[in-house]
JSON list of C-alpha atoms and ligand atoms in Angstrom, two decimals:
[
{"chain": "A", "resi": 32, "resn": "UNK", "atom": "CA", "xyz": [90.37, 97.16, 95.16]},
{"chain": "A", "resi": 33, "resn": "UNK", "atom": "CA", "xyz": [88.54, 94.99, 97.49]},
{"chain": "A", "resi": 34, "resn": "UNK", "atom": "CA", "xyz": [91.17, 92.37, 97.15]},
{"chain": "A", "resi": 35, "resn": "UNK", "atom": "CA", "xyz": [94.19, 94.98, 98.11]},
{"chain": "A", "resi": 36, "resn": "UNK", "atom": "CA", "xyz": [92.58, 95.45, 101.38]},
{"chain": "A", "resi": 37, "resn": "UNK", "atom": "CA", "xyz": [92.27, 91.91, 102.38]},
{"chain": "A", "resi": 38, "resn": "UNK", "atom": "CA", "xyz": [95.59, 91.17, 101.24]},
{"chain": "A", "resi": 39, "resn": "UNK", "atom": "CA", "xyz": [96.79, 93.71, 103.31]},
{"chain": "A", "resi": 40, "resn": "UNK", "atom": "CA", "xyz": [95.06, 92.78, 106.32]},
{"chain": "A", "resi": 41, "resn": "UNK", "atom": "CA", "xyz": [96.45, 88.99, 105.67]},
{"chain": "A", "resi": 42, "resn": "UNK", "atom": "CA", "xyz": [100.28, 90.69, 105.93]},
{"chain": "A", "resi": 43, "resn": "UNK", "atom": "CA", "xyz": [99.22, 92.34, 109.29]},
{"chain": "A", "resi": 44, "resn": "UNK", "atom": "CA", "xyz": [97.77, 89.72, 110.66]},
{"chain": "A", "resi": 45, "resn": "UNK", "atom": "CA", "xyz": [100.13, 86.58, 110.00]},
{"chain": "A", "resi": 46, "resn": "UNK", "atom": "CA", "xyz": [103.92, 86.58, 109.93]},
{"chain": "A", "resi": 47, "resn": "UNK", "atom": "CA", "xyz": [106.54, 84.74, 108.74]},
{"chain": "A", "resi": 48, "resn": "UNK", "atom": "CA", "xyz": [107.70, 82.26, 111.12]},
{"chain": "A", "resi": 49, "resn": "UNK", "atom": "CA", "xyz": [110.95, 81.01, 111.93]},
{"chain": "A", "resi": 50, "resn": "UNK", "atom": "CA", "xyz": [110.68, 78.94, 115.26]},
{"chain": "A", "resi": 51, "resn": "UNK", "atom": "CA", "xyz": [108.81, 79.97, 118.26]},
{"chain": "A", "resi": 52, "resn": "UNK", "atom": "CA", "xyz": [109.64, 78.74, 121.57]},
{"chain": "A", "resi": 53, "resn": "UNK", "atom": "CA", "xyz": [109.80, 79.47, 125.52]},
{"chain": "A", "resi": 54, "resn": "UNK", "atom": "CA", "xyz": [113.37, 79.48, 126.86]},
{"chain": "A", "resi": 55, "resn": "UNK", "atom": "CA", "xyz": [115.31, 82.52, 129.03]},
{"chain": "A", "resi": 56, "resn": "UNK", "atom": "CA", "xyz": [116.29, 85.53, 127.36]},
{"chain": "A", "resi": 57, "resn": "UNK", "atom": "CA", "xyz": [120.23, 84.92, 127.17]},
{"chain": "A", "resi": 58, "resn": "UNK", "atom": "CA", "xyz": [121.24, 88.62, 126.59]},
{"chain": "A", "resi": 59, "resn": "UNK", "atom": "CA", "xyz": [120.99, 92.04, 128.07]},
{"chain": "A", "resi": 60, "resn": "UNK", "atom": "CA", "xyz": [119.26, 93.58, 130.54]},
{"chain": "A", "resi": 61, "resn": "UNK", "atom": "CA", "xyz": [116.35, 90.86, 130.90]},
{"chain": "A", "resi": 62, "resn": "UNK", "atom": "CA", "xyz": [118.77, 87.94, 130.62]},
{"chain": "A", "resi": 63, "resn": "UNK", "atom": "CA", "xyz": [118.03, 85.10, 132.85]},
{"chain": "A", "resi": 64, "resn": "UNK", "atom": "CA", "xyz": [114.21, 85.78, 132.77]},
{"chain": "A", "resi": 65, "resn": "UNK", "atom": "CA", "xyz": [111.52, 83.37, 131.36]},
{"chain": "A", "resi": 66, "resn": "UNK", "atom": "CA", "xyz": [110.65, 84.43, 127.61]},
{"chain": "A", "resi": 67, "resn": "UNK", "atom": "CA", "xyz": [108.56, 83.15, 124.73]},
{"chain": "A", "resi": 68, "resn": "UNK", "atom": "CA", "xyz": [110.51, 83.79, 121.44]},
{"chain": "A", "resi": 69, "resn": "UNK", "atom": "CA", "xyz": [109.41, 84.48, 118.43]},
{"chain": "A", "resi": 70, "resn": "UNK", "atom": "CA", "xyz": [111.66, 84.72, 115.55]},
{"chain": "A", "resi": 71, "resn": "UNK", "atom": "CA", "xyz": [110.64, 86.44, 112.59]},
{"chain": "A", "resi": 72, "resn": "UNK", "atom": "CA", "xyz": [111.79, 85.53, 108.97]},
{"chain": "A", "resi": 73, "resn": "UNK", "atom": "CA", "xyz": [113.32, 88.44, 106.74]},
{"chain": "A", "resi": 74, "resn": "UNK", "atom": "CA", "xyz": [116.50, 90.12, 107.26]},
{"chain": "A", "resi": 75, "resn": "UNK", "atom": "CA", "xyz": [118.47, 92.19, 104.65]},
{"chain": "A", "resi": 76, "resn": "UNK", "atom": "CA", "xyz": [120.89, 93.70, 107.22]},
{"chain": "A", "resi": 77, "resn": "UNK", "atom": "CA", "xyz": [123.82, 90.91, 105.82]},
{"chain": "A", "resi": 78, "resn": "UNK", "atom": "CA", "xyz": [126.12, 90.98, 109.00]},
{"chain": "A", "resi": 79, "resn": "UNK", "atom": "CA", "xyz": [128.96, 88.66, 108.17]},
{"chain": "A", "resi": 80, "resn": "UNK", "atom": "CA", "xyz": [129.01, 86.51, 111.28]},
{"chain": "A", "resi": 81, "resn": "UNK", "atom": "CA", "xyz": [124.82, 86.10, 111.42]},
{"chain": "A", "resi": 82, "resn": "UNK", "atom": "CA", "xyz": [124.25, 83.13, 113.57]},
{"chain": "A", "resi": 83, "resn": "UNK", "atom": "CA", "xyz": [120.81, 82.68, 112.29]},
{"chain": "A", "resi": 84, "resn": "UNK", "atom": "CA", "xyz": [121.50, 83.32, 108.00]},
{"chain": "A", "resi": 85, "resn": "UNK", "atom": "CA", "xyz": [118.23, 80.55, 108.01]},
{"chain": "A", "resi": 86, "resn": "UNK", "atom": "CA", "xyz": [116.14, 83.71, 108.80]},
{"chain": "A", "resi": 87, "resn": "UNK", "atom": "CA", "xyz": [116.93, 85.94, 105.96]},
{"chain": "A", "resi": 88, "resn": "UNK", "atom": "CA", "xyz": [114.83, 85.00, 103.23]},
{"chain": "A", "resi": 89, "resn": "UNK", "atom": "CA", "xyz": [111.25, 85.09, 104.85]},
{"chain": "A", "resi": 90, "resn": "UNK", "atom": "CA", "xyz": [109.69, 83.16, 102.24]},
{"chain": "A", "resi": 91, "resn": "UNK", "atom": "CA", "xyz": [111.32, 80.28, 103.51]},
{"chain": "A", "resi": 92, "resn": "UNK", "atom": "CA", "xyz": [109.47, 80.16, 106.66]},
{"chain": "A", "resi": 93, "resn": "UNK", "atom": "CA", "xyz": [105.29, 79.36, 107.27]},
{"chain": "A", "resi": 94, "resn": "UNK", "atom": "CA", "xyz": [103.25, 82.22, 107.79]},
{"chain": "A", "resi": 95, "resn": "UNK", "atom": "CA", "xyz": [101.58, 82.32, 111.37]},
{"chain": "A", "resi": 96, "resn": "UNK", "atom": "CA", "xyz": [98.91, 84.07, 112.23]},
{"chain": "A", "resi": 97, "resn": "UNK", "atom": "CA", "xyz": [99.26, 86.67, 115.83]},
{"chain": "A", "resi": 98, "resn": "UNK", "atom": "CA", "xyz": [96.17, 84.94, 117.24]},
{"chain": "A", "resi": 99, "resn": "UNK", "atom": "CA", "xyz": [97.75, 81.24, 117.09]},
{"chain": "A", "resi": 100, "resn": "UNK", "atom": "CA", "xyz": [100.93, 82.90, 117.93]},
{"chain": "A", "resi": 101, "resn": "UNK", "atom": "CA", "xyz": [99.62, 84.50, 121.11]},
{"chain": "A", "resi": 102, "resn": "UNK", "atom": "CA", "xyz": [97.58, 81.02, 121.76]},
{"chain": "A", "resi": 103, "resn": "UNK", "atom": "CA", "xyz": [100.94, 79.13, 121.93]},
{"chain": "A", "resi": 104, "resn": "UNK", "atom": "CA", "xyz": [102.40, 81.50, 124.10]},
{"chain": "A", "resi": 105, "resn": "UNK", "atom": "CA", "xyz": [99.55, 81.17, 126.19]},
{"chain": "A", "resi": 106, "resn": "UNK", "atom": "CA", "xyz": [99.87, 77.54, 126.77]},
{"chain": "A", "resi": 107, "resn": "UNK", "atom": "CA", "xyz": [103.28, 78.31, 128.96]},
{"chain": "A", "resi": 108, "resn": "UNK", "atom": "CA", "xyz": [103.30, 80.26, 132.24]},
{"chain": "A", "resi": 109, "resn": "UNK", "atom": "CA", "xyz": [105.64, 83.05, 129.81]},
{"chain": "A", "resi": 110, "resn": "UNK", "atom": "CA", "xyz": [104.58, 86.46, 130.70]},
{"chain": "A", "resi": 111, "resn": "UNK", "atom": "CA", "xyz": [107.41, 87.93, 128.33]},
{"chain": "A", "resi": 112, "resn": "UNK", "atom": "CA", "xyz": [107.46, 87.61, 124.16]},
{"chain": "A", "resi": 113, "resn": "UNK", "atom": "CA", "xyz": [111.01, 88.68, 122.83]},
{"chain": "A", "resi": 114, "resn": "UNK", "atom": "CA", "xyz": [109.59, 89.72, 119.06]},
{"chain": "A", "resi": 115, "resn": "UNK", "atom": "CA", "xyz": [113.12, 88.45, 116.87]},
{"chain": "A", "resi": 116, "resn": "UNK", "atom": "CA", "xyz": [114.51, 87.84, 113.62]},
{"chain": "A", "resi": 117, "resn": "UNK", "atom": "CA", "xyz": [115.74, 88.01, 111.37]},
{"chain": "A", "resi": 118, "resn": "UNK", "atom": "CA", "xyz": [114.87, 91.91, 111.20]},
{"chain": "A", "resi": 119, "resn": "UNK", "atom": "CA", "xyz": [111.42, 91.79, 112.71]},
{"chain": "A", "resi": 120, "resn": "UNK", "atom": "CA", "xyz": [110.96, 96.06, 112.07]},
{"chain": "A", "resi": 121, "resn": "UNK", "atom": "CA", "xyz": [110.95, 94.55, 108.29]},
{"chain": "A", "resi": 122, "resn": "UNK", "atom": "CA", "xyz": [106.61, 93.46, 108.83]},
{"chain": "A", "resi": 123, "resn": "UNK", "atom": "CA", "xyz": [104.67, 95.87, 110.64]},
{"chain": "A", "resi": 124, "resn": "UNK", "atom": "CA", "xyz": [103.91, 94.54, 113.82]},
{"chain": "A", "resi": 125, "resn": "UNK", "atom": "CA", "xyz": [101.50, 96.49, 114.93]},
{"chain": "A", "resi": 126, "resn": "UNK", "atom": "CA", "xyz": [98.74, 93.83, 114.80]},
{"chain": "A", "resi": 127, "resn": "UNK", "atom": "CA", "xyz": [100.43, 91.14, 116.89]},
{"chain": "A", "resi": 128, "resn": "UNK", "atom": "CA", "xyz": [101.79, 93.37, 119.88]},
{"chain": "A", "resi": 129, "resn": "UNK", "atom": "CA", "xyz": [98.03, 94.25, 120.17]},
{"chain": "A", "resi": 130, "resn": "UNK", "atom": "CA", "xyz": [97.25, 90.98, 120.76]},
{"chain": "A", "resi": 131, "resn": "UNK", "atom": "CA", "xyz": [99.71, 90.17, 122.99]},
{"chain": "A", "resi": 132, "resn": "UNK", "atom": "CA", "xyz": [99.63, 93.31, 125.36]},
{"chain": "A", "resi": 133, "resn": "UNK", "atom": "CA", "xyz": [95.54, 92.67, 125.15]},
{"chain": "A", "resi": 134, "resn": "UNK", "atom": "CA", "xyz": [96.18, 88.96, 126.33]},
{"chain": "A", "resi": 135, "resn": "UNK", "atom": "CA", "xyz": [98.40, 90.33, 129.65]},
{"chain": "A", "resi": 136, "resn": "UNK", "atom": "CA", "xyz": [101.93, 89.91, 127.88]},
{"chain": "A", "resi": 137, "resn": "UNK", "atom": "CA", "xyz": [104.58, 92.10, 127.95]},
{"chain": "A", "resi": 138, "resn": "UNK", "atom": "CA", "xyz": [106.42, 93.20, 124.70]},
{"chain": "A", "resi": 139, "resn": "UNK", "atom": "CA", "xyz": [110.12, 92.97, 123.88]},
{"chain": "A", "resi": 140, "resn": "UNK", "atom": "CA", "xyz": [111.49, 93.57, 120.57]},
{"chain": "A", "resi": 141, "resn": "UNK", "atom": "CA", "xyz": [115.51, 92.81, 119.33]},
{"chain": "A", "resi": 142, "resn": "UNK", "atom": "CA", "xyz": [116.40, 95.19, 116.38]},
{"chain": "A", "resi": 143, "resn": "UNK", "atom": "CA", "xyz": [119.44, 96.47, 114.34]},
{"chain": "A", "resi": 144, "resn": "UNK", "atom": "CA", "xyz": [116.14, 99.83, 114.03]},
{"chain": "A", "resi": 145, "resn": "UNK", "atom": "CA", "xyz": [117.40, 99.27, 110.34]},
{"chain": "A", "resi": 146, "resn": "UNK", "atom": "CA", "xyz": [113.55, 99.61, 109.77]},
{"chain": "A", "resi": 147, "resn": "UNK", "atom": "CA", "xyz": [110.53, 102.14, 110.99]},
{"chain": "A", "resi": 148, "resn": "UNK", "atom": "CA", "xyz": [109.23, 101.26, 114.37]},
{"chain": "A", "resi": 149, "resn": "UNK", "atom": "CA", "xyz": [105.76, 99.67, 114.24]},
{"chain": "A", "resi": 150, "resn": "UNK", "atom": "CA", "xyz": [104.11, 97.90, 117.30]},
{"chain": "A", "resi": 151, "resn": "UNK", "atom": "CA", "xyz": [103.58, 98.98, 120.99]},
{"chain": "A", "resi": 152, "resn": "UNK", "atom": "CA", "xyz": [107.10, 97.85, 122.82]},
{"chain": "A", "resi": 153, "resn": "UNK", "atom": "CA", "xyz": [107.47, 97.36, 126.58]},
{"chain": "A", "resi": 154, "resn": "UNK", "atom": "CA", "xyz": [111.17, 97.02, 126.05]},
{"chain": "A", "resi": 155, "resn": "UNK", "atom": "CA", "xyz": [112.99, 97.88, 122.75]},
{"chain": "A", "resi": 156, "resn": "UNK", "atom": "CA", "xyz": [116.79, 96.30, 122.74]},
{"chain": "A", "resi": 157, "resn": "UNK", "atom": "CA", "xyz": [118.50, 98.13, 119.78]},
{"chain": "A", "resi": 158, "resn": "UNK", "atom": "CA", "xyz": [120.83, 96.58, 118.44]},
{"chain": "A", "resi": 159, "resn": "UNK", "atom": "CA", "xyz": [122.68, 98.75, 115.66]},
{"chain": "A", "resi": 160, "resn": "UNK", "atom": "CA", "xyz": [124.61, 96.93, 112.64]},
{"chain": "A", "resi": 161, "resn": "UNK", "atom": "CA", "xyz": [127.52, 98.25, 110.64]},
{"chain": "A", "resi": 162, "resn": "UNK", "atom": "CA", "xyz": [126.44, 96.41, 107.55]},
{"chain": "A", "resi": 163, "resn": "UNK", "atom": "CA", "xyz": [123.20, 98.56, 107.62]},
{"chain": "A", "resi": 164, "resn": "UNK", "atom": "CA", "xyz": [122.79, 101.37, 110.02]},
{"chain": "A", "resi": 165, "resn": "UNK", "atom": "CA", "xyz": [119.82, 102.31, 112.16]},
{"chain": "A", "resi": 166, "resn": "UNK", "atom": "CA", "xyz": [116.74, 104.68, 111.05]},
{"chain": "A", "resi": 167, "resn": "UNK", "atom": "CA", "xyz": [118.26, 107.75, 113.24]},
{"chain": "A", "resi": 168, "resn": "UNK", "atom": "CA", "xyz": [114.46, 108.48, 114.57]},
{"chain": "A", "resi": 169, "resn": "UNK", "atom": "CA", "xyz": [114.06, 104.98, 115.81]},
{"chain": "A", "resi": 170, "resn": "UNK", "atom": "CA", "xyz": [117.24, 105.13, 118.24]},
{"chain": "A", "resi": 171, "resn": "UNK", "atom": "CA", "xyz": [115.18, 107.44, 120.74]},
{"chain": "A", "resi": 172, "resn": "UNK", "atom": "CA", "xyz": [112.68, 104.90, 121.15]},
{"chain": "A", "resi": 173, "resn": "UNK", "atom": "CA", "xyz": [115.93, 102.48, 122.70]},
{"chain": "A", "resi": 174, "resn": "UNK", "atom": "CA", "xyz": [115.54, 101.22, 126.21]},
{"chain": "A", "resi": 175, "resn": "UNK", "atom": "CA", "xyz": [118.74, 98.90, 125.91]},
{"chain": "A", "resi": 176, "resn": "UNK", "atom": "CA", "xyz": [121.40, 99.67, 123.57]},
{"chain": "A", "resi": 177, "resn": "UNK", "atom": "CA", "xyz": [123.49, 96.30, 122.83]},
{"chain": "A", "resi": 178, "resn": "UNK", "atom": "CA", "xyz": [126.19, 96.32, 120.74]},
{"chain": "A", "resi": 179, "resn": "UNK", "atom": "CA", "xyz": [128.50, 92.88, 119.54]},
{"chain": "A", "resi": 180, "resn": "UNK", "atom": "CA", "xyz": [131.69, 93.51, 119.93]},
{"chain": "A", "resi": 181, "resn": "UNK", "atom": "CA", "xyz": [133.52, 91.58, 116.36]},
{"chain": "A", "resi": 182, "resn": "UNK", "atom": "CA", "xyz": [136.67, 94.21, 116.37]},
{"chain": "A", "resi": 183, "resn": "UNK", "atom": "CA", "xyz": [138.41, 96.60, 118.30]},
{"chain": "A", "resi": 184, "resn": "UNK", "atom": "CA", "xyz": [136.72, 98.99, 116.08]},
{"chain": "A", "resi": 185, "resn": "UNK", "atom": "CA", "xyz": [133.52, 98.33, 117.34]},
{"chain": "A", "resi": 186, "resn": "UNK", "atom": "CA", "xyz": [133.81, 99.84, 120.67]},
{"chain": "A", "resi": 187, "resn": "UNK", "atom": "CA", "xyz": [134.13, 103.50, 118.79]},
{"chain": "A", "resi": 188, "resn": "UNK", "atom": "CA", "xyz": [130.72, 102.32, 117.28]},
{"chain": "A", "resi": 189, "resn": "UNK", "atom": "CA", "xyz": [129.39, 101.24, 120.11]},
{"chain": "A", "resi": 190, "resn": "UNK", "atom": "CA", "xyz": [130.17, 104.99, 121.44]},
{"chain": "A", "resi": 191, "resn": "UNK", "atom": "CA", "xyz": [128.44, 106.38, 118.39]},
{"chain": "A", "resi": 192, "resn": "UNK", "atom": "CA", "xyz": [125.31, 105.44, 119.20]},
{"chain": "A", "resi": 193, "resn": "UNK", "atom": "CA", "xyz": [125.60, 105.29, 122.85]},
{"chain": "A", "resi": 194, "resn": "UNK", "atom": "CA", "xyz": [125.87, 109.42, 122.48]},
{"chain": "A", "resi": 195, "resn": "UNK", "atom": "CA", "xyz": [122.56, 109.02, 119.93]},
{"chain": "A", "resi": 196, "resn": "UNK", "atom": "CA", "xyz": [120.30, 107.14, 122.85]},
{"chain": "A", "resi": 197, "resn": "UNK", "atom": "CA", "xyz": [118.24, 108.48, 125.39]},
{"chain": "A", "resi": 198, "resn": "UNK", "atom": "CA", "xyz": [119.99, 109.19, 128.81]},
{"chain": "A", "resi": 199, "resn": "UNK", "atom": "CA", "xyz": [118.27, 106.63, 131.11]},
{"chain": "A", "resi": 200, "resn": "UNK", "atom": "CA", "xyz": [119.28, 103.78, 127.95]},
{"chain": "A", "resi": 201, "resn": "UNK", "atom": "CA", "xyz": [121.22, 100.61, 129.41]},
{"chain": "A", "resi": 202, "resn": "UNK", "atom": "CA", "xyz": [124.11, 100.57, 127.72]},
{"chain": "A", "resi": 203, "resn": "UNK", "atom": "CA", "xyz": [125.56, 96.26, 126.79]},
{"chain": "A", "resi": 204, "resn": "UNK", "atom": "CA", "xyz": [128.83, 95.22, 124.90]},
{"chain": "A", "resi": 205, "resn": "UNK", "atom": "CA", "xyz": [128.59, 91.81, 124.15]},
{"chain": "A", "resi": 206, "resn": "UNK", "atom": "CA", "xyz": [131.25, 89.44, 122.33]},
{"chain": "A", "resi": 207, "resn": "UNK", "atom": "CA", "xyz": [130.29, 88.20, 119.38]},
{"chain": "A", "resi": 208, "resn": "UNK", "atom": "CA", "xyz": [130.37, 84.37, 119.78]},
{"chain": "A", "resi": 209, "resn": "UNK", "atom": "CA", "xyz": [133.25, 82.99, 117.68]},
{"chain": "A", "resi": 210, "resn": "UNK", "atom": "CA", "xyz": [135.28, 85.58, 118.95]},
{"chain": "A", "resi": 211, "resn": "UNK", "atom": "CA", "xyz": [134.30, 85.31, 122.50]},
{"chain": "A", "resi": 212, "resn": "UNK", "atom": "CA", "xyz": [137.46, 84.19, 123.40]},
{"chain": "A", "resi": 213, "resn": "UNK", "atom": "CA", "xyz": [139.65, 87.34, 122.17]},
{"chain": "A", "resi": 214, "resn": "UNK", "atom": "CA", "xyz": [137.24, 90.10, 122.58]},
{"chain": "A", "resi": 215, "resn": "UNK", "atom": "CA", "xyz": [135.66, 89.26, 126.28]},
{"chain": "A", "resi": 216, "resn": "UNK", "atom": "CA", "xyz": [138.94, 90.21, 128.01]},
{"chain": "A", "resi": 217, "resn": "UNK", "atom": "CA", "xyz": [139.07, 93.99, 125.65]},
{"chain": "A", "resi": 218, "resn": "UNK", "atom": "CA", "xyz": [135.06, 94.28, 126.55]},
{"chain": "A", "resi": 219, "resn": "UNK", "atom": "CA", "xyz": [136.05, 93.54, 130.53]},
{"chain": "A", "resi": 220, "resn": "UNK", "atom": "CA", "xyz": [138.38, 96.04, 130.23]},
{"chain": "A", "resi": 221, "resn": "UNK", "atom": "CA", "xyz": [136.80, 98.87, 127.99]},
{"chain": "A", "resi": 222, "resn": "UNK", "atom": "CA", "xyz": [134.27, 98.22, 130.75]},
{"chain": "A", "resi": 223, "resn": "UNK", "atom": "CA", "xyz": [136.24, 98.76, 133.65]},
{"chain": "A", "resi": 224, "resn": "UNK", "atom": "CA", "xyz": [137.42, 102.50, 131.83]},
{"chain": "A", "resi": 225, "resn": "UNK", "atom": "CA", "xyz": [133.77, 103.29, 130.99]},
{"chain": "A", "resi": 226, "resn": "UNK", "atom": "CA", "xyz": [131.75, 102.06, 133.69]},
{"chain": "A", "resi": 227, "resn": "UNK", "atom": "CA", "xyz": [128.57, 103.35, 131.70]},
{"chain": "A", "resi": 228, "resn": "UNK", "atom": "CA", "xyz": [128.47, 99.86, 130.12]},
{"chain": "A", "resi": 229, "resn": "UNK", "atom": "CA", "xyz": [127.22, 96.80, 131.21]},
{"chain": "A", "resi": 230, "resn": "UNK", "atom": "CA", "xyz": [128.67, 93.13, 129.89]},
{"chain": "A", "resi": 231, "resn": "UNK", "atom": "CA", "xyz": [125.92, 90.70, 127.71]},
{"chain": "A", "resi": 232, "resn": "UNK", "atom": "CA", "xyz": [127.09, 87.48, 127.58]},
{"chain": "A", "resi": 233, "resn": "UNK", "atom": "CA", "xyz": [124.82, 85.07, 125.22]},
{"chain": "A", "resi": 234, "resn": "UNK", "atom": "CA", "xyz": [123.95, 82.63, 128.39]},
{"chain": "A", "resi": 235, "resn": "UNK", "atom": "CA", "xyz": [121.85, 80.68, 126.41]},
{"chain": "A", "resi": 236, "resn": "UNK", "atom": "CA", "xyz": [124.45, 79.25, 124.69]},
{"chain": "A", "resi": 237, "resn": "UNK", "atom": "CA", "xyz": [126.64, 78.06, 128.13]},
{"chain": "A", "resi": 238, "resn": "UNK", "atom": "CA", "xyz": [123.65, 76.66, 129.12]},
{"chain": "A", "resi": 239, "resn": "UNK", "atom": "CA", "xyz": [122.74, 74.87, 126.18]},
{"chain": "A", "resi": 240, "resn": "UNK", "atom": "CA", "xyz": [118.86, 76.33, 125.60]},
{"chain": "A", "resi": 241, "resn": "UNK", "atom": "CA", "xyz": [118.03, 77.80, 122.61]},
{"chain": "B", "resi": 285, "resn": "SF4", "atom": "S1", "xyz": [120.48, 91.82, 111.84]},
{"chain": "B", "resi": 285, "resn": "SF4", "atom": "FE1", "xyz": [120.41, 89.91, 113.01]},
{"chain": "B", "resi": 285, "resn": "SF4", "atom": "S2", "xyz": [119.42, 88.40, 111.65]},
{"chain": "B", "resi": 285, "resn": "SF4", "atom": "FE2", "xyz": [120.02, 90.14, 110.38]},
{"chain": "B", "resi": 285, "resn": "SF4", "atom": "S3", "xyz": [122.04, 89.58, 109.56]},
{"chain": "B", "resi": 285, "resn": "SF4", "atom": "FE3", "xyz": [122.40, 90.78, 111.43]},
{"chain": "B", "resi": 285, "resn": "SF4", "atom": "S4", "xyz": [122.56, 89.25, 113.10]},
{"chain": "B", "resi": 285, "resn": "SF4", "atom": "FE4", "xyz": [121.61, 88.22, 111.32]}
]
């Protein structure tokens, strides 16, 4: 019995680790700020054009603990953490946002909310995923809704859950990369006819930072 509760403690308090590192957040409704990321391994969501497949299996990846995590993020000037993945609702984070909102950081998570919430969020981007659909109570908890635009199909599910959000949500359509080219000019102008939503572009990747 004894051995069950320090296992379990061990899961809570180190994660599996992807990469970590301190860029701008490319996307949404903090893009162009200063960010440390940390991207979680473990995803079973299985969207076809995943630009990070690396992240799926977590066992691949080195588990971290949240204190040398937070330590790291500490040694930059970063006053944000973007919490990725992977699916980062898949561990229960509730450990390491304590220690980061404790050490004067502020929160952000990026999640299909295929998952149950865990962890204290200052910002919650929700991304939903038609390959595995988000845990209706978590979509609430949304303060940015952003969904990739693949198909012209996705702009009805982008309406879906942009009726499903709560009011004061920013709403983002963002092309998915390798079809950037054909779906930026529908997103422009779905846009333009539904001036609720906002266009994400993935800066990051026009200016070459991870
Ligand atoms: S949810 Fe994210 S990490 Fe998981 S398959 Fe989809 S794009 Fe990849």
């Amino acid at each position: 019995m004894k051995t069950e509760i320090v296992n379990l403690k061990s899961e809570i308090t180190s994660l599996p680790v992807m990469e970590h590192f301190y860029t701008l957040q490319g996307e949404g409704f903090h893009q162009g700020k200063a960010a440390y990321f940390i991207r979680l391994g473990g995803c079973d969501v299985g969207c076809v054009w995943c630009d990070v497949k690396d992240s799926w299996d977590a066992s691949k990846h080195p588990k971290l603990s949240v204190e040398s995590l937070k330590l790291r993020v500490k040694e930059t000037p970063a006053k944000i953490v973007v919490i990725t993945g992977g699916e980062p609702l898949m561990h229960d984070l509730d450990e390491l946002t304590k220690v980061l909102q404790t050490a004067g950081l502020k929160t952000n998570i990026e999640t299909s909310g295929a998952y149950p919430l865990s962890g204290k969020w200052d910002w919650i981007c929700l991304s939903p995923k038609k390959f595995k659909a988000p845990l209706p109570e978590v979509i609430p908890f949304a303060d940015e809704l952003k969904v990739v635009v693949f198909n012209k199909s996705d702009f009805d599910w982008a309406e879906k859950y942009a009726a499903l959000v709560s009011p004061t949500c920013k709403l983002y359509l963002q092309p998915e990369w390798d079809k950037a080219a054909e779906m930026t000019p529908l997103i422009i102008d779905y846009i333009k006819a539904h001036p609720k939503w906002e266009l994400s572009l993935q800066i990051h990747k026009y200016i070459n930072v991870p």
